[in-house]
Amino acid sequence: MSRYGEKDPATDDQIEATARRVLEEIAAVGTGTEVQLDEYIAILAKYRRTCEKRSNYKEAELVQHVLKQLRLEEENRHVYALTQQQELERQGLEEAHTLEFQNFNQIWNEKIDSFEEHQLECEAVMLEHHSMELTKFHGSMTAEAPKKAKFSKDLLNLRKIQETLAKQKNYVEAQKVKIKGDRLESIELERINRDRGDRYAKKESQILGRHRQELLAMRKRMERGRIELERRRKKELEMLLQRYNNVKRGLLGQQNIIKAKTGNMLLKHAANKKTDGSGSQAIVTSMNSGTFGPGLKKKADSSYPSATDVVKQIQQEVAQQHGMAGEVPSPTAADNSGTLPPV
């Protein structure tokens, strides 16, 4: 039953009355987006055939003109809806790409921050170990008991002469020899202490040099690890952009095919004077039959996915893709092997 309260009008009078109400409604409120044009077209097409049976060709011509305008309006609606749907598809793709790019940057920023934090921790541990080693060396140097000084033969001879003169009660000469021996002993003690200090300074310099080499080697391994991390980030970014460009080209190509076939079918239908249906109905029928191709076949009552739906789908895919992204390369691993483990 139609919204005009009549169930399949069978008589010409009923058809004419219904058509009059449709024409009056069109004249009063027009053909806005809320109007069901297919119902108007069906009613007026029946009335036009009734006019043909009655030989009322003038009325039939007027109805035919209204039908043409209604079909054109329906086709315009179809083209507008198609344009809006394709715009939503492109917008959904851009929003999905932006979301994926943001997630990509967030994940990789976290990886790099974690790498740098672990690098600082490793440097701090190494510096602390070096400091403890140096402190232990200084302690051992301070606590080490000085060895018995080994004096020269000249000093030992002077001490023997000093003792001999003292035993001979020749104290004056013994005092002179003692002063000379003390002077020589002071010089030799100064030389012995200087040699001992030089020996410890050399050991300390060797320790500090080894510490510098160890720290430099670790930083070089860290830098190689950072370069490898940046290389992998660049590679994954290139893959992300390539995937986006491939999807975008595929989407635009599919949309261009749909627009081209839609335009061709509307032109062919406009030249067909034997049908009362609009070009939109012909397009829907063609899409249902697969004429547009298996990838473009859609049900008549279906709609293109909204941008929100596309973004939600991408969010789920991104979460699944990066949920188990693996371990971040650590400086510890780099220290042991010289290379970074895979993420």
PDB file of C-alpha atoms in Angstrom, residues 137-150 187-205:
ATOM      1  CA  PHE A 137      94.101   1.841  43.552  1.00  0.00           C
ATOM      2  CA  HIS A 138      94.629   5.062  45.520  1.00  0.00           C
ATOM      3  CA  GLY A 139      93.840   3.228  48.726  1.00  0.00           C
ATOM      4  CA  SER A 140      96.299   0.447  48.001  1.00  0.00           C
ATOM      5  CA  MET A 141      98.953   2.998  47.094  1.00  0.00           C
ATOM      6  CA  THR A 142      98.450   4.860  50.369  1.00  0.00           C
ATOM      7  CA  ALA A 143      98.291   1.717  52.500  1.00  0.00           C
ATOM      8  CA  GLU A 144     101.322   0.089  50.923  1.00  0.00           C
ATOM      9  CA  ALA A 145     104.238   0.011  53.403  1.00  0.00           C
ATOM     10  CA  PRO A 146     107.299   1.734  52.009  1.00  0.00           C
ATOM     11  CA  LYS A 147     110.055  -0.684  51.134  1.00  0.00           C
ATOM     12  CA  LYS A 148     113.486  -0.411  52.750  1.00  0.00           C
ATOM     13  CA  ALA A 149     115.436   2.168  50.853  1.00  0.00           C
ATOM     14  CA  LYS A 150     118.352   0.864  48.827  1.00  0.00           C
ATOM     15  CA  ILE A 187     119.316  13.457  48.084  1.00  0.00           C
ATOM     16  CA  GLU A 188     118.954   9.712  47.579  1.00  0.00           C
ATOM     17  CA  LEU A 189     115.698   9.520  49.626  1.00  0.00           C
ATOM     18  CA  GLU A 190     114.256  12.322  47.510  1.00  0.00           C
ATOM     19  CA  ARG A 191     115.197  10.410  44.349  1.00  0.00           C
ATOM     20  CA  ILE A 192     113.704   7.167  45.706  1.00  0.00           C
ATOM     21  CA  ASN A 193     110.416   8.884  46.638  1.00  0.00           C
ATOM     22  CA  ARG A 194     110.305  10.613  43.251  1.00  0.00           C
ATOM     23  CA  ASP A 195     110.809   7.309  41.462  1.00  0.00           C
ATOM     24  CA  ARG A 196     108.098   5.733  43.598  1.00  0.00           C
ATOM     25  CA  GLY A 197     105.690   8.599  42.780  1.00  0.00           C
ATOM     26  CA  ASP A 198     106.499   8.318  39.097  1.00  0.00           C
ATOM     27  CA  ARG A 199     105.811   4.596  39.210  1.00  0.00           C
ATOM     28  CA  TYR A 200     102.389   5.102  40.810  1.00  0.00           C
ATOM     29  CA  ALA A 201     101.572   7.984  38.436  1.00  0.00           C
ATOM     30  CA  LYS A 202     102.382   5.729  35.487  1.00  0.00           C
ATOM     31  CA  LYS A 203     100.095   2.998  36.824  1.00  0.00           C
ATOM     32  CA  GLU A 204      97.331   5.558  37.414  1.00  0.00           C
ATOM     33  CA  SER A 205      97.762   6.922  33.884  1.00  0.00           C
TER      34      SER A 205
END
